[in-house]
XYZ file of C-alpha atoms in Angstrom:
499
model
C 0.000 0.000 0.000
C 3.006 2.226 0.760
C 4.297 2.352 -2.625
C 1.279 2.352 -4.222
C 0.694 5.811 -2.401
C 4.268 6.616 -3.125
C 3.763 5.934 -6.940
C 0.363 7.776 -6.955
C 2.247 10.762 -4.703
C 4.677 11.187 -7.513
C 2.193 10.910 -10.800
C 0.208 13.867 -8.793
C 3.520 15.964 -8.469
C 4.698 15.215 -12.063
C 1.479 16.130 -13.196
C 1.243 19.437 -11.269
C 4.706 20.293 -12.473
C 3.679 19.985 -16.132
C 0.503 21.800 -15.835
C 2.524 24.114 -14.516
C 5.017 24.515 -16.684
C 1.948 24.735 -19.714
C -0.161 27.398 -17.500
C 3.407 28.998 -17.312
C 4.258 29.100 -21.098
C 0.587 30.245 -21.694
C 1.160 33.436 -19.466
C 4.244 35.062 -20.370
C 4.452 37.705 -22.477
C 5.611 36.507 -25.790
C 7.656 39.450 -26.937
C 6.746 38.690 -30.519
C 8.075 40.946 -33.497
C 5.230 42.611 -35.697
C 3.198 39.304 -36.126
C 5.019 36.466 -35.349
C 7.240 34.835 -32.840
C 10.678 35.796 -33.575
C 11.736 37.181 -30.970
C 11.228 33.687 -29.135
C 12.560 31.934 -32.498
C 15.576 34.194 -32.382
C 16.587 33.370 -28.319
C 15.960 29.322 -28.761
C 17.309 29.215 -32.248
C 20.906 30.152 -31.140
C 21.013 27.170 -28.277
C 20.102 24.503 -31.736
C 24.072 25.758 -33.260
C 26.374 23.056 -33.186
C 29.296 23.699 -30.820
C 32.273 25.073 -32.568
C 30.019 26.234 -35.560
C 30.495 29.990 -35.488
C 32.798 32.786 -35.935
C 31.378 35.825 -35.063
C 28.642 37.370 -32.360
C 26.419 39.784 -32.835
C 25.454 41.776 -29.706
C 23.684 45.090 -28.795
C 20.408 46.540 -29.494
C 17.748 45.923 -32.358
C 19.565 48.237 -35.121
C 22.062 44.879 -35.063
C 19.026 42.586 -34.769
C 17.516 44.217 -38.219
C 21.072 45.787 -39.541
C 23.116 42.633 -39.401
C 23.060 39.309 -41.449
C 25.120 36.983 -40.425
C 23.729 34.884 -43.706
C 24.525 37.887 -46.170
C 28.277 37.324 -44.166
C 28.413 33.928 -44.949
C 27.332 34.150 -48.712
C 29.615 36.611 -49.861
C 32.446 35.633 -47.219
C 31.723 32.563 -46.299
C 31.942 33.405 -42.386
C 29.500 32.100 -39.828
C 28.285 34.144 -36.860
C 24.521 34.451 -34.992
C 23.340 37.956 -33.510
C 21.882 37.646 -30.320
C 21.415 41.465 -30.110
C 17.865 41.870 -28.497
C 16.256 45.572 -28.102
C 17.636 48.129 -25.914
C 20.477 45.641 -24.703
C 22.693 46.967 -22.301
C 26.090 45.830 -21.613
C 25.710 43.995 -18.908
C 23.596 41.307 -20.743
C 25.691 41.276 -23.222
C 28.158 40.764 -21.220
C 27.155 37.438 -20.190
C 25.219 36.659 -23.463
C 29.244 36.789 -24.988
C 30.382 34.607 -21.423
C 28.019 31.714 -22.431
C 28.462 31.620 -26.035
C 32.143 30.919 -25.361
C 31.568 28.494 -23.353
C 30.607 26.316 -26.900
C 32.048 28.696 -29.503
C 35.585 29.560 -30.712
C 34.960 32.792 -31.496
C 36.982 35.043 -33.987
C 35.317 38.376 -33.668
C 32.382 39.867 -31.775
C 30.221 42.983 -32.805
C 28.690 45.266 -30.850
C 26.095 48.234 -31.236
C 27.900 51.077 -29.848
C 25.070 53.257 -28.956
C 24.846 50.692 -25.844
C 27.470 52.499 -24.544
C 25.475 55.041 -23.049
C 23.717 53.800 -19.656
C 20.405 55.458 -20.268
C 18.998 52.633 -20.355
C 20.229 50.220 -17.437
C 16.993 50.961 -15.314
C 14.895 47.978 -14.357
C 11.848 49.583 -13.605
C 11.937 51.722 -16.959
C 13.034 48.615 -19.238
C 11.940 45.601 -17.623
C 10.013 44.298 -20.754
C 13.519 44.684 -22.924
C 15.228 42.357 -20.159
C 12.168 39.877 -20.315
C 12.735 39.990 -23.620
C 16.324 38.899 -23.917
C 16.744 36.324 -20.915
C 13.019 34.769 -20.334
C 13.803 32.058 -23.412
C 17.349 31.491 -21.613
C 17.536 28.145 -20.442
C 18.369 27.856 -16.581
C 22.513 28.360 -16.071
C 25.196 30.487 -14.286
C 24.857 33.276 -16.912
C 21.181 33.973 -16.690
C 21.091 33.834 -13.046
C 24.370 36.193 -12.868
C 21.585 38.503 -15.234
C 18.960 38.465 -12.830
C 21.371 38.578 -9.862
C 22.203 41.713 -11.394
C 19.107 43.374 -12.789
C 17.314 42.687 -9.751
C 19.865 44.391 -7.552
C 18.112 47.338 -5.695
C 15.057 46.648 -7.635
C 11.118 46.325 -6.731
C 11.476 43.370 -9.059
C 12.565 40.037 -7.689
C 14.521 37.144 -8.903
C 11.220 35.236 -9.256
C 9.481 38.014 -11.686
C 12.417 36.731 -14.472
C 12.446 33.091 -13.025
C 8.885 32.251 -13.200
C 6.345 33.631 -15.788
C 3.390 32.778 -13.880
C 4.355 35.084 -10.924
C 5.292 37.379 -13.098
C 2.432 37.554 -15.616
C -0.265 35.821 -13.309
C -2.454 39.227 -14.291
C -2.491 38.871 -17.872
C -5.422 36.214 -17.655
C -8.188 38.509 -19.062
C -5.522 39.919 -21.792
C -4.589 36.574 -22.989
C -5.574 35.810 -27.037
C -5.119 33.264 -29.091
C -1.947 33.332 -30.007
C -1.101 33.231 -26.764
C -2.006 29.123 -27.282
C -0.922 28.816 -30.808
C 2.357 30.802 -30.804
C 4.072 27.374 -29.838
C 2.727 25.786 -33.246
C 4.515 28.560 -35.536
C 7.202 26.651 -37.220
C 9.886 27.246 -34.708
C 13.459 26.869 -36.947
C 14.552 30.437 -37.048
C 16.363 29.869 -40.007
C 18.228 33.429 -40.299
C 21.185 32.849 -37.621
C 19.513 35.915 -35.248
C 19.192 38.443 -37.781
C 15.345 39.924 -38.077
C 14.932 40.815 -41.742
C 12.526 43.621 -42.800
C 11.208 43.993 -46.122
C 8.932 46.816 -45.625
C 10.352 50.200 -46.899
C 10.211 53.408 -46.092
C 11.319 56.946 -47.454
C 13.282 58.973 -44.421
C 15.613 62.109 -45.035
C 18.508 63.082 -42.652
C 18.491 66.359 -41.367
C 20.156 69.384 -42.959
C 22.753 69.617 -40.257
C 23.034 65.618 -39.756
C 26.617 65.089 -38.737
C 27.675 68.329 -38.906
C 30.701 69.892 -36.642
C 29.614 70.911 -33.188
C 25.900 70.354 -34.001
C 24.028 68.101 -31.223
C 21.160 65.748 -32.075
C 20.746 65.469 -28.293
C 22.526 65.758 -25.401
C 21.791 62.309 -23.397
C 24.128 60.020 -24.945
C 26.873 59.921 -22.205
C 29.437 57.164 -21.160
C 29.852 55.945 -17.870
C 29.349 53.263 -15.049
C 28.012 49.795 -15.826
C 28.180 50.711 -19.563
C 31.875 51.013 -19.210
C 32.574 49.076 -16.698
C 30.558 45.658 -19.003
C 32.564 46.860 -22.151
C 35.545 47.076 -20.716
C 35.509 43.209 -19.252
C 34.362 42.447 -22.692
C 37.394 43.636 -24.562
C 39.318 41.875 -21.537
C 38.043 38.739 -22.534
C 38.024 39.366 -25.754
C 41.840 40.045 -26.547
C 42.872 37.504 -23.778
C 41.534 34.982 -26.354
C 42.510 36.798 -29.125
C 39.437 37.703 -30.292
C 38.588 40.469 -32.986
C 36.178 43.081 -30.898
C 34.032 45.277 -33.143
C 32.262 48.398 -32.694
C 29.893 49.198 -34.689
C 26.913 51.904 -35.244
C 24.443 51.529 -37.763
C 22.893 54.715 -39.284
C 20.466 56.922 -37.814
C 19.022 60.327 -37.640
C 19.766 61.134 -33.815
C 23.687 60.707 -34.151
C 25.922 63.418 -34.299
C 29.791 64.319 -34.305
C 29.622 64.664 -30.458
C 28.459 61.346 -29.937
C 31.185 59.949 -32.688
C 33.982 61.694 -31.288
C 32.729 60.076 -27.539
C 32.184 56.654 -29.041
C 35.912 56.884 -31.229
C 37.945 58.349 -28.243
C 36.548 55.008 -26.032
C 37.710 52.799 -29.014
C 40.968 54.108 -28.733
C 41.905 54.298 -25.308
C 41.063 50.434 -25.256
C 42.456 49.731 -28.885
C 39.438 48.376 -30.489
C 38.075 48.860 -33.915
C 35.103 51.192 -34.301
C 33.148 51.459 -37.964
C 30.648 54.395 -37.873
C 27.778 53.958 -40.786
C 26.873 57.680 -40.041
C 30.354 59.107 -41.173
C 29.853 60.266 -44.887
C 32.727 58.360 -46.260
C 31.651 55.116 -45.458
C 28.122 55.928 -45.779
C 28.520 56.880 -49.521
C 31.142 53.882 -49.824
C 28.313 51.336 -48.831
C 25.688 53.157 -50.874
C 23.408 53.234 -48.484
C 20.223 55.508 -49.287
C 17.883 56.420 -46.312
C 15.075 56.455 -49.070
C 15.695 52.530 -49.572
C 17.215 51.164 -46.639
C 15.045 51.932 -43.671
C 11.963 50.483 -42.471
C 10.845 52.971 -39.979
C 11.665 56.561 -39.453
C 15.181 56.777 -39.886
C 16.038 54.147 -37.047
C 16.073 50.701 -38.052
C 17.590 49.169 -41.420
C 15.584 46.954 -43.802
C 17.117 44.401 -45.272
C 18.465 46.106 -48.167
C 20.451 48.358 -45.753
C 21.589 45.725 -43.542
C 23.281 44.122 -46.669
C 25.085 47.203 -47.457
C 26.290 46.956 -43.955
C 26.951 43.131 -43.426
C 29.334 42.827 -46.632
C 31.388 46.051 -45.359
C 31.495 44.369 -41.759
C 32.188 40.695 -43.685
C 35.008 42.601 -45.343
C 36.543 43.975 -42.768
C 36.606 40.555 -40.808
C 38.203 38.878 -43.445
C 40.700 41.718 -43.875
C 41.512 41.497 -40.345
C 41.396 38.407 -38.980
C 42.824 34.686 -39.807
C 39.504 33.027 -40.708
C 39.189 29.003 -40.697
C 37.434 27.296 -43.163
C 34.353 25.309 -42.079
C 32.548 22.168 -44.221
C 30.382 19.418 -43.672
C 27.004 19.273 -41.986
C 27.426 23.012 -40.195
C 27.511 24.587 -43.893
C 24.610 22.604 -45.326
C 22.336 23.833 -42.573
C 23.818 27.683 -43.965
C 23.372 27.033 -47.382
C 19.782 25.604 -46.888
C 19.022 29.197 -44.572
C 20.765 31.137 -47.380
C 18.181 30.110 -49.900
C 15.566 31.442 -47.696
C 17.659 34.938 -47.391
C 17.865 34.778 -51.093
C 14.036 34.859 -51.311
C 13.766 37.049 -48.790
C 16.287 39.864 -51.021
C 14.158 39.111 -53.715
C 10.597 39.150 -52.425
C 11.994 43.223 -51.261
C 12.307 43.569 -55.327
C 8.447 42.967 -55.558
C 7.532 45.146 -52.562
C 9.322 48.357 -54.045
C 7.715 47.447 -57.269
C 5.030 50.437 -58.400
C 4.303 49.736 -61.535
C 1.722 47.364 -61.915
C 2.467 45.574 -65.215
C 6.306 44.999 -63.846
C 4.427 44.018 -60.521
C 2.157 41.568 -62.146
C 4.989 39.877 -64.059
C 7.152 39.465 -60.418
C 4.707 37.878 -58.972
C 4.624 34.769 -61.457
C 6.719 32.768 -59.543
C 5.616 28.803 -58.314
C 6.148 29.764 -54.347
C 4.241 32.383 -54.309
C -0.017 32.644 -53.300
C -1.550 35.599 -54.574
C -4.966 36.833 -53.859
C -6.982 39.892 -55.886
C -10.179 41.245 -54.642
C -11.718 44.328 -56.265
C -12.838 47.576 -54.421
C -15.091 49.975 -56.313
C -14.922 50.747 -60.201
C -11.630 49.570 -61.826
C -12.968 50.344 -64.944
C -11.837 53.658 -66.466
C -8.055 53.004 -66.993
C -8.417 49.071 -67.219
C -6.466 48.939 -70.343
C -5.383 46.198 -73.202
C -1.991 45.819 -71.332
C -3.218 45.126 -67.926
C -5.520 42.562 -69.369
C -2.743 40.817 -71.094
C -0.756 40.921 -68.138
C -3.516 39.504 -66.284
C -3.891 36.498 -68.535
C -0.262 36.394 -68.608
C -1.105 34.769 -65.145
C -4.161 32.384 -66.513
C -6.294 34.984 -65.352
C -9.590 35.825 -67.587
C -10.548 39.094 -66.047
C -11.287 41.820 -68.161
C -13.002 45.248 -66.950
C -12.800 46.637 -70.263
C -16.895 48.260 -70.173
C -18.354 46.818 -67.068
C -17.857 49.267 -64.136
C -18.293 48.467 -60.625
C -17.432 44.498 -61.150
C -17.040 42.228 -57.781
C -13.906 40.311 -58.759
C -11.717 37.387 -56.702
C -8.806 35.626 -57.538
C -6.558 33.173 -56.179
C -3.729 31.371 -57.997
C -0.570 29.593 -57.077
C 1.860 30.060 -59.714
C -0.074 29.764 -62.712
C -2.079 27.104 -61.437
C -5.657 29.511 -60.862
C -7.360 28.107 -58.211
C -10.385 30.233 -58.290
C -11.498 33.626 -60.344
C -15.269 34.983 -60.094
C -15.887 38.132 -61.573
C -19.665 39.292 -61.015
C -21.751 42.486 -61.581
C -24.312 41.652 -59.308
C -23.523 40.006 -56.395
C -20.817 40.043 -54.025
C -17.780 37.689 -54.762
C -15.985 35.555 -51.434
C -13.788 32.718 -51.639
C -12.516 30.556 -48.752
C -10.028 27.620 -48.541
C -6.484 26.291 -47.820
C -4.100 27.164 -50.632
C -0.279 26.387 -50.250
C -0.558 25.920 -46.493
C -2.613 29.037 -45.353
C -6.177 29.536 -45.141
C -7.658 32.275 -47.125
C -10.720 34.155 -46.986
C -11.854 36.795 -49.701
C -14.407 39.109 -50.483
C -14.918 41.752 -52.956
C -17.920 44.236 -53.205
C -16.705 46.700 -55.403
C -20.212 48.354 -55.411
C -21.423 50.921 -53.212
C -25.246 48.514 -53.391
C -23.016 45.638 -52.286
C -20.763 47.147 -49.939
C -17.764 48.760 -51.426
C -15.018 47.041 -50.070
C -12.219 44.076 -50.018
C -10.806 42.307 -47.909
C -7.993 39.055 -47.940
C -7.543 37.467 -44.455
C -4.917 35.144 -43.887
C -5.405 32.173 -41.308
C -8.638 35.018 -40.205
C -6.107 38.003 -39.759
C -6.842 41.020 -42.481
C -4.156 41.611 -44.912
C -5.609 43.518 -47.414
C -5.055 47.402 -47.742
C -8.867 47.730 -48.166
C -8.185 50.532 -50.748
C -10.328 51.202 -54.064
C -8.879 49.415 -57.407
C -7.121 45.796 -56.681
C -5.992 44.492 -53.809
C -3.282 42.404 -54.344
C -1.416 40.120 -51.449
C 1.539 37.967 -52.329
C 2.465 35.159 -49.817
C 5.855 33.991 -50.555
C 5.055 29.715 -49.513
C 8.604 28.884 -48.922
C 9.472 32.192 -46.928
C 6.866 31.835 -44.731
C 5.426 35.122 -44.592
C 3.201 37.503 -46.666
C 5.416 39.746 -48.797
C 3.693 42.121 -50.369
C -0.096 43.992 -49.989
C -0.616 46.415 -52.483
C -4.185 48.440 -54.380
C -3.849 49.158 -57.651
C -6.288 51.451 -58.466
C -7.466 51.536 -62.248
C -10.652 53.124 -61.987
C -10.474 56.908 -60.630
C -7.100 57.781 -61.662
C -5.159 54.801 -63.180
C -1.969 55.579 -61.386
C -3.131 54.927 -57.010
C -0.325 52.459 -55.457
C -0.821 52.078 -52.298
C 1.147 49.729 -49.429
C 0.893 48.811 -45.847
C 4.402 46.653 -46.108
């Protein structure tokens, strides 16, 4: 009877500790990038790399999370490396993010995001969700308690807040959505080594007196204390083991001379390299165009502008350091992710694309889903061209004479899998093509409606503007690429994007 109570004693703990550990992964806040999951991807991914697999570290904030490919520094240079840059990282994590990796990695060179330099942001109770972010996918060990040892120091936060999601997140019951039970079922191989690619464009100038002698962006970018005192063990460690250490700082409206000369002066008191995007020279060296290469207001890089930057940095770690050659199983698993990067440089091409015909002929490709649905009269400038390049596609519409048509399309490569076009009635479709389930609908007439919509897997996706609504899901990629209205009714020229 004893161990019969014994046995039944432990199935009740083992099951409490697993519904536990379930309610736990259900709680905490998933720190997700735009739509998906990368930020979890990015954290677990690096922990899958084979010991000894990797030559460089990426570390800092998330201008080296977007700004640096490791897989653009491997294709042209054939050097490995992972960035486990996470945003608003201060030195002390990465600190200890560059301890543990060396416990498995022979490093050659680390990179670091030199704005961390500055201390602004080594507050706890002003940045706690940018230290969840980097350390709550950790797994247990010396280095992330030596974080939270650290972090927690004179805090109102404890140990257990970054130990155990449930006490930390036990309010977010009523906030919790669905993805807070699905996120686990996104395919979790985080195939681009750390990096988080952007696509999505947009047009930012620098200011007049950007970089300009004596002229100060702000005055809060300072250098002192744990900032320091984290860089400085890191370039301890680093040449003790003859490591390459790398400052770098990727391009951005807010820097200025001051902060340059602040930065520079540091690098050369502790003889380390420092590469500065935002000086002229090798700004206009890399080509890199603020119109093109950012996705946000002059802060982050696309991935356009993080190539620019990842084959100067590849360069200049080849030029400077005595690289090994690697082969075998550790650069199959690169060459499979850089086919994926590939796709993902030329899925951008499409996305800048504003010219419909060109558009229409980029999107013929067998990976990619595209879905149409018509909003209001696409009539007026619906000329012989665009029908050809429509049929170019198998598609039959025409709109030649028939304003105000509801019109739906879906096609896989050529392969159509539906087209309705209808003056009358409202057109929907809804289904599982390539993987993803679509809904569509198009009332393109003020009696029906007037308006589109494309939902994928029941999220909108559509722009929802007048002409057509085009949405390109790039199948092997992973991820929708491109959302675009083309509007060929009121003005023949309206291109609009959310991407």
């Amino acid at each position: 009877m004893k161990k019969k109570s014994f046995i039944a004693t432990l199935i009740g703990i083992i099951g409490f500790l697993l519904v536990g550990f379930v309610v736990m992964d259900i709680v905490r806040q998933k720190w997700d990038y735009e739509s998906d999951n990368a930020a979890q991807m990015i954290v677990e991914g690096y922990y899958k790399e084979p010991i000894d697999s990797l030559d460089v570290l990426f570390l800092g904030a998330s201008t080296i999370r977007n700004g640096m490919s490791p897989l653009e520094i491997y294709e042209q240079y054939g050097i490995t490396g992972y960035s486990r840059a996470t945003s608003v990282q201060i030195p002390l994590i990465s600190y200890y993010l560059m301890m543990e990796t060396l416990k498995t990695q022979n490093l050659k060179a680390v990179v670091i995001d030199a704005s961390s330099l500055s201390s602004l942001t080594d507050n706890s109770e002003k940045m706690e969700g940018k230290y969840h972010e980097a350390i709550d996918y950790m797994p247990l060990s010396e280095y992330k308690m030596a974080i939270i040892e650290k972090i927690t120091k004179g805090s109102t936060y404890t140990k257990w807040d970054f130990l155990l999601p449930l006490y930390r997140y036990h309010d977010r019951w009523q906030q919790l959505d669905e993805y807070d039970f699905s996120y686990r079922n996104v395919n979790s191989d985080y195939c681009y080594k750390g990096q988080y690619p952007i696509l999505r464009v947009e047009k930012y100038s620098f200011p007049e007196d950007y970089m300009q002698e004596e002229k100060i962006q702000d005055d809060e970018f300072y250098i002192e204390g744990d900032a320091r005192e984290y860089y400085e063990l890191m370039i301890e460690e680093c040449k003790k083991r003859n490591i390459e250490f790398i400052m770098v700082k990727t391009p951005v409206g807010s820097w200025d001379m001051a902060k340059h000369d602040m930065v520079q002066n540091f690098a050369d008191v502790e003889d380390v390299d420092f590469i500065d995007f935002n000086m002229p020279d090798i700004r206009e060296e890399i080509e890199f165009n603020s119109e093109t290469d950012y996705c946000d207001n002059g802060r982050h890089p696309n991935i356009s502008g993080a190539m620019k930057m990842s084959r100067y940095v590849g360069n200049y770690i080849q030029s400077h350091v005595n690289m090994q050659n690697r082969e075998g199983a550790v650069l199959g698993d690169w060459n499979e992710s850089v086919k994926k990067y590939d796709c993902l440089k030329e899925d951008q091409r499409v996305l800048r694309e504003s010219n419909l015909i060109k558009f229409l002929k980029k999107i013929d490709k067998d990976r990619y889903t595209v879905v149409i649905a018509a909003r209001n009269d696409t009539t007026k400038f619906f000329t012989d061209e665009i029908r050809k390049a429509f049929a170019d596609l198998g598609l039959s519409v025409d709109m030649k004479g028939a304003s105000n048509q509801n019109y739906v399309a879906v096609f896989k490569g050529k392969k159509v899998v539906y087209e309705k076009q209808d003056a009358a009635d409202e057109v929907t479709f809804s289904g599982e093509v390539g993987g993803i389930y679509i809904s569509a609908l198009s009332k393109a007439d003020k009696a029906t409606g007037n308006t589109a919509s494309i939902m994928i897997d029941g999220v909108e996706k559509s722009v929802q503007e007048y002409g057509f609504n085009i949405l390109v899901y790039d199948n092997y990629v992973g991820q929708v690429i491109a959302r675009r209205a083309f509007d060929t009714g009121r003005t023949g020229k309206l291109y609009t994007t959310k991407d």
